[in-house]
Short mmCIF file of C-alpha atoms in Angstrom, two decimals:
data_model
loop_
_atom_site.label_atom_id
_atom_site.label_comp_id
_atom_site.label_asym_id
_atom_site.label_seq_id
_atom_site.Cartn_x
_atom_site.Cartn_y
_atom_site.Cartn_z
CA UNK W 1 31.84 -1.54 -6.30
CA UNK W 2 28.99 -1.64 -3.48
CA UNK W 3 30.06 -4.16 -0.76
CA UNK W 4 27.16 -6.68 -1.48
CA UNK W 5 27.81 -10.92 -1.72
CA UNK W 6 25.18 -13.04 -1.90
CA UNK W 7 25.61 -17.04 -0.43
CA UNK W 8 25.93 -19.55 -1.71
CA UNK W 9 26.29 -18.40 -5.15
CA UNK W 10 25.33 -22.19 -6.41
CA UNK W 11 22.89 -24.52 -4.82
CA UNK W 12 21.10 -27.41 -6.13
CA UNK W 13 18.72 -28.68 -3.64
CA UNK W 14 15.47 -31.61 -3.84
CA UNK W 15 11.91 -30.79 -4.19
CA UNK W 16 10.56 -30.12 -0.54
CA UNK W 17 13.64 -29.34 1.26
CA UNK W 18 14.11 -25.99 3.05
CA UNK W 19 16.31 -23.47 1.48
CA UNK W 20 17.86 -19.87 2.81
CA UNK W 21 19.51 -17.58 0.91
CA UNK W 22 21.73 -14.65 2.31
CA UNK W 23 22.29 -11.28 1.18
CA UNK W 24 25.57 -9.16 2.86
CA UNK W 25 26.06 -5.50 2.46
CA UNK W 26 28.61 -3.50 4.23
CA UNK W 27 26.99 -0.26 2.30
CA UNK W 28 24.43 0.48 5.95
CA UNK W 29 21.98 1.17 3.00
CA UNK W 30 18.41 0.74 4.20
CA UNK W 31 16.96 -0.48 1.24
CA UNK W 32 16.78 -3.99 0.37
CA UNK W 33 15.57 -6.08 -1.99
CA UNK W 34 15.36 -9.71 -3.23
CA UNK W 35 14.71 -10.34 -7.13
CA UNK W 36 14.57 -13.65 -9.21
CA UNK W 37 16.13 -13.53 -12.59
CA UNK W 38 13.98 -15.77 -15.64
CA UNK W 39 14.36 -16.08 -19.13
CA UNK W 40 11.43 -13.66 -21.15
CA UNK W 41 10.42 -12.25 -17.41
CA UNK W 42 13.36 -9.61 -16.68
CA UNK W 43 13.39 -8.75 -12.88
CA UNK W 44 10.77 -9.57 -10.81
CA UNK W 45 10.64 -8.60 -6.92
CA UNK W 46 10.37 -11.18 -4.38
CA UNK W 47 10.62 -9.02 -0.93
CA UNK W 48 11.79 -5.96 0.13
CA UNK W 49 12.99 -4.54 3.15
CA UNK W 50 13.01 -0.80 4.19
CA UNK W 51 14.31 -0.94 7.91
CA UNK W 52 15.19 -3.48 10.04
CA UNK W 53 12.50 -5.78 10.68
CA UNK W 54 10.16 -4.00 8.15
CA UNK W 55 9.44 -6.04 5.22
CA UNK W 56 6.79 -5.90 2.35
CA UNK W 57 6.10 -8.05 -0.58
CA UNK W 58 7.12 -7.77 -4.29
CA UNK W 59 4.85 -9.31 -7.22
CA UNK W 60 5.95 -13.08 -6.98
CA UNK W 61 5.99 -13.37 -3.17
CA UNK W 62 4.49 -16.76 -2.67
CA UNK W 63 6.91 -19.27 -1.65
CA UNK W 64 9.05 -17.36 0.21
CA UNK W 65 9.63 -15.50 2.80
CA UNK W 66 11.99 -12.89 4.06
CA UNK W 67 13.91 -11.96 7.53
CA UNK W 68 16.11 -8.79 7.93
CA UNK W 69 17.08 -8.64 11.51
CA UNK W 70 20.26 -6.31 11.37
CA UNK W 71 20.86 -3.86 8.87
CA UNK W 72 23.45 -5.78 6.83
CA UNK W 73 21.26 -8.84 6.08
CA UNK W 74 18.85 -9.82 4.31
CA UNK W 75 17.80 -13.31 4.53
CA UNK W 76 15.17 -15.21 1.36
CA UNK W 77 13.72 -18.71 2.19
CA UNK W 78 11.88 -21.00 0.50
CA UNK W 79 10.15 -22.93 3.10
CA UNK W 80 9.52 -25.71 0.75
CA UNK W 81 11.77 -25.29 -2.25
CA UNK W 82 9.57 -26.27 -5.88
CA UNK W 83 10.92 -26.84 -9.36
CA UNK W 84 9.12 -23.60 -10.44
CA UNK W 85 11.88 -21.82 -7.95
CA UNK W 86 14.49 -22.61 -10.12
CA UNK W 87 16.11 -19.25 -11.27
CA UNK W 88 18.90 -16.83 -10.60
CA UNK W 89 18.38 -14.62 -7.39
CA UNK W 90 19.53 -10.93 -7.10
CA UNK W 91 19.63 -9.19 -4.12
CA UNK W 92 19.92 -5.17 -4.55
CA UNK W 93 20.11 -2.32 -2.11
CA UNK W 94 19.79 1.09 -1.95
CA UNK W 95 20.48 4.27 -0.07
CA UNK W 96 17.59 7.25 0.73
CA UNK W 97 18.32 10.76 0.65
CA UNK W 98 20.41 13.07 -2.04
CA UNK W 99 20.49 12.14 -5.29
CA UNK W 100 21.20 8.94 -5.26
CA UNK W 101 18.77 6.77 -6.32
CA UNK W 102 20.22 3.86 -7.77
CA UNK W 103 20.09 0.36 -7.06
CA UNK W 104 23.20 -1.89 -6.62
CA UNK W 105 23.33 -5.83 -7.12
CA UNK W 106 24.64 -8.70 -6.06
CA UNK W 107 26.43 -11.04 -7.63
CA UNK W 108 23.46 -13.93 -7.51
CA UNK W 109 22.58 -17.01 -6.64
CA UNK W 110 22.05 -20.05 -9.42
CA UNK W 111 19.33 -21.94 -7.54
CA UNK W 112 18.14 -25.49 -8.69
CA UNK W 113 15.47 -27.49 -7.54
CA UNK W 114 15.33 -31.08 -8.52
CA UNK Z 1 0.60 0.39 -11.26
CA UNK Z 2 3.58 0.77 -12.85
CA UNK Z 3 5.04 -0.82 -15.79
CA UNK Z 4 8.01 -0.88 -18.18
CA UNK Z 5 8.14 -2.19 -22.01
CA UNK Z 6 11.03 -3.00 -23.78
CA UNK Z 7 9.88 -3.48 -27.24
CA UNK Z 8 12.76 -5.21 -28.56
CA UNK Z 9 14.02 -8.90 -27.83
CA UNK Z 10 16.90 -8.26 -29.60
CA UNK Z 11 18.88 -5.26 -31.26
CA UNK Z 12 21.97 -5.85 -33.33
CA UNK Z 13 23.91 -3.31 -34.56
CA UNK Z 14 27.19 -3.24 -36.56
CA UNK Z 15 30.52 -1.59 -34.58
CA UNK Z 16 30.85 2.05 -35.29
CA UNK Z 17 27.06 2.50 -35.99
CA UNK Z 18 24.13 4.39 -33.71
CA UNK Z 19 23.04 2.42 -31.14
CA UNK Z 20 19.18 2.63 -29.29
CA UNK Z 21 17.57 0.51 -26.94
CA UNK Z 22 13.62 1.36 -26.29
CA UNK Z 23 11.85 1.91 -23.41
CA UNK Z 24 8.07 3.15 -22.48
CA UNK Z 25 7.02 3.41 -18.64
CA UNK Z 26 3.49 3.98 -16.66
CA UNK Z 27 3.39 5.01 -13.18
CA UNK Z 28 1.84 7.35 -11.21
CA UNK Z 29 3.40 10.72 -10.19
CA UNK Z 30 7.02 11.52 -11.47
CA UNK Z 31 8.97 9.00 -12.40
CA UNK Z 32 12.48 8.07 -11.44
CA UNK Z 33 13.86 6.03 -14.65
CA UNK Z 34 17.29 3.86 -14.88
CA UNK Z 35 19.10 1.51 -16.80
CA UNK Z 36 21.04 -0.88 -16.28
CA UNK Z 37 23.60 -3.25 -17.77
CA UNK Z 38 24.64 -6.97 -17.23
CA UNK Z 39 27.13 -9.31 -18.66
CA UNK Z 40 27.48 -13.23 -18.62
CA UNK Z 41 27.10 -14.41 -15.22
CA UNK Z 42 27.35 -11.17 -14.11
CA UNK Z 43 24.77 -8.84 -11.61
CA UNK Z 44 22.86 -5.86 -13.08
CA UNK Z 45 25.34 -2.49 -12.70
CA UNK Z 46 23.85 1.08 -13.00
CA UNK Z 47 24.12 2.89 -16.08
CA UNK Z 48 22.44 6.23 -15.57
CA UNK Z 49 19.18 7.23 -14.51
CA UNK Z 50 16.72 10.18 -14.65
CA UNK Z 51 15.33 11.92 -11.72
CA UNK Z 52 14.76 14.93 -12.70
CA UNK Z 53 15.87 18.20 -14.74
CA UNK Z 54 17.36 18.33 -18.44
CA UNK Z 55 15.88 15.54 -20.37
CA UNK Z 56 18.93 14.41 -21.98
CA UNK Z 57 21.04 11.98 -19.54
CA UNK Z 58 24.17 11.34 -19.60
CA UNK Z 59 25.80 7.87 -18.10
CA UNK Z 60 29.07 5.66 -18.08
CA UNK Z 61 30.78 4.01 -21.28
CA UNK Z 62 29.25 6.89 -23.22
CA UNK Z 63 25.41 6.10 -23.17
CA UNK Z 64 22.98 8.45 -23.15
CA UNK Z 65 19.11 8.42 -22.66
CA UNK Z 66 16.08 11.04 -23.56
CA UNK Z 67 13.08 11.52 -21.73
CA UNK Z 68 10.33 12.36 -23.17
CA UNK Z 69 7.07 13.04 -21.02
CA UNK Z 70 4.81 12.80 -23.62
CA UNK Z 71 5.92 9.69 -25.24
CA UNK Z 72 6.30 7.98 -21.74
CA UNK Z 73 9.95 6.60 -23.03
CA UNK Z 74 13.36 6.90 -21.94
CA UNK Z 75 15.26 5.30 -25.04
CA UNK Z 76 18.71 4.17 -24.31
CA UNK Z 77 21.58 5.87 -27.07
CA UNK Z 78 25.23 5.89 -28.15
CA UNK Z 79 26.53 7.66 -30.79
CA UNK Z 80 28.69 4.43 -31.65
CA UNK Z 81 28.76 1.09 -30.71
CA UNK Z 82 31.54 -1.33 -29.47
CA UNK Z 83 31.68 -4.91 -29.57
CA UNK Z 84 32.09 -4.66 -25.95
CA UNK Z 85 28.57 -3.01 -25.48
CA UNK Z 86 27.13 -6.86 -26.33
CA UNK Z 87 24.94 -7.57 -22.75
CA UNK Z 88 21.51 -7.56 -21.82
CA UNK Z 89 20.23 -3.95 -20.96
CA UNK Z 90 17.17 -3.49 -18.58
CA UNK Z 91 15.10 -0.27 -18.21
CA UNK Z 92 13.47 0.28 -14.55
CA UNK Z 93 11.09 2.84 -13.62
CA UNK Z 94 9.87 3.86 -9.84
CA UNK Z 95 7.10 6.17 -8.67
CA UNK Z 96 8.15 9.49 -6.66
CA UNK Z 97 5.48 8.04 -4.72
CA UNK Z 98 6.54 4.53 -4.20
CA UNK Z 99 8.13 3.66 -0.95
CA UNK Z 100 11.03 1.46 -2.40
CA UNK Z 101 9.75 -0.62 -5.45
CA UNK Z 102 11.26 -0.88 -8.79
CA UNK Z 103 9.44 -2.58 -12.09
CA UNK Z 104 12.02 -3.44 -14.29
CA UNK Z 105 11.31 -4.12 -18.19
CA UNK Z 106 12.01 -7.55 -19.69
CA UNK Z 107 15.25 -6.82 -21.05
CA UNK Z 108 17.03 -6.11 -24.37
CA UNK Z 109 19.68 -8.37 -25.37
CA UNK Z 110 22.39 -6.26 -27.92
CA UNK Z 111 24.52 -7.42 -30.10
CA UNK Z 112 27.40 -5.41 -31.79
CA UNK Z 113 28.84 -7.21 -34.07
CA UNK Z 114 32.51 -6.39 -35.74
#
């Protein structure tokens, strides 16, 4: 299995309050990625990374925000944490060059926002 | 921009019997299609993808997916189903052109039942 953990892997956190999520990978791949995980939406991407400090939006970016400052983290924050970020968080990465293509996951994150 | 349908909610199948899982894409360029599997509680793991070469793919616990250009759809297959297939299946799809992004469909949910 790819060397990724994700912390914490439960959280349950107030309306308002600050909240960072980590992503670990002992892989040196230079992709990755933060996803959140909602019933009758699949996957959707939050943030990616492609290098160290080189970061670019996914499709449900608002909210958060994203910090990669060595290769083996990746760092998701919700500045202001909102019921509507409730949801399971994935964080993926990937390696460049050959043939392999693939993403690989994280365990995830069970965030919830009261 | 790219896109991936999963037609199906929900596919049950008996033990024994043909499975399939569909999938249609759009993107731009060649595509670079996956799958991938994940249990209760459990992160997404890889399946198999296509990249490119002989349509027919070939992946782990025996799956298999076609692509077919001019159908846009990479339909996930085995020949026979276990009871230990049961898990939600996602189809992804990324542009040879895209820097790093994946769209992922909604996700199929199977169910093999004894």
């Amino acid at each position: 299995d790819a060397g990724i953990t994700q912390s914490p892997r439960h959280k349950v956190t107030e309306t308002g309050t600050p909240v960072t999520l980590r992503c670990h990978q002992t892989e040196n791949h230079r992709y990755m990625y933060w996803y959140r995980q909602d019933p009758g939406h699949g996957l959707r991407l939050i943030h990616y990374s492609y290098g160290v400090k080189d970061t670019d939006k996914g499709e449900v970016s608002d909210g958060y925000s994203v910090s990669r400052s060595k290769t083996e983290d990746f760092l998701l924050t919700l500045e202001s944490a909102t019921s509507s970020q409730t949801s399971v968080y994935f964080c993926a990465i990937r390696d460049v060059g050959g043939v392999r293509n693939e993403q690989f996951f994280g365990p995830g994150t069970r965030l919830t926002v009261l | 921009a790219q896109s991936v349908a999963q037609p199906e909610d929900q596919v049950n199948v008996a033990e024994g019997n043909p499975l399939t899982v569909k999938c249609t894409y759009s993107v731009s360029g060649n595509p670079y299609l996956f799958w991938y599997v994940q249990y209760p509680n459990r992160g997404l793991q890889f399946l198999l993808k296509y990249i490119t070469g002989d349509n027919l793919v070939k992946g782990s616990y025996g799956f298999e997916a076609e692509f077919n250009k001019s159908q846009t759809s990479f339909h996930l297959k085995k020949p026979s189903a276990l009871v230990s297939d049961s898990a939600l299946y996602f189809c992804a799809v990324r542009g040879n052109t895209n820097a790093g992004k994946s769209t992922f469909g909604d996700g199929t949910t199977l169910t093999v039942k004894p």
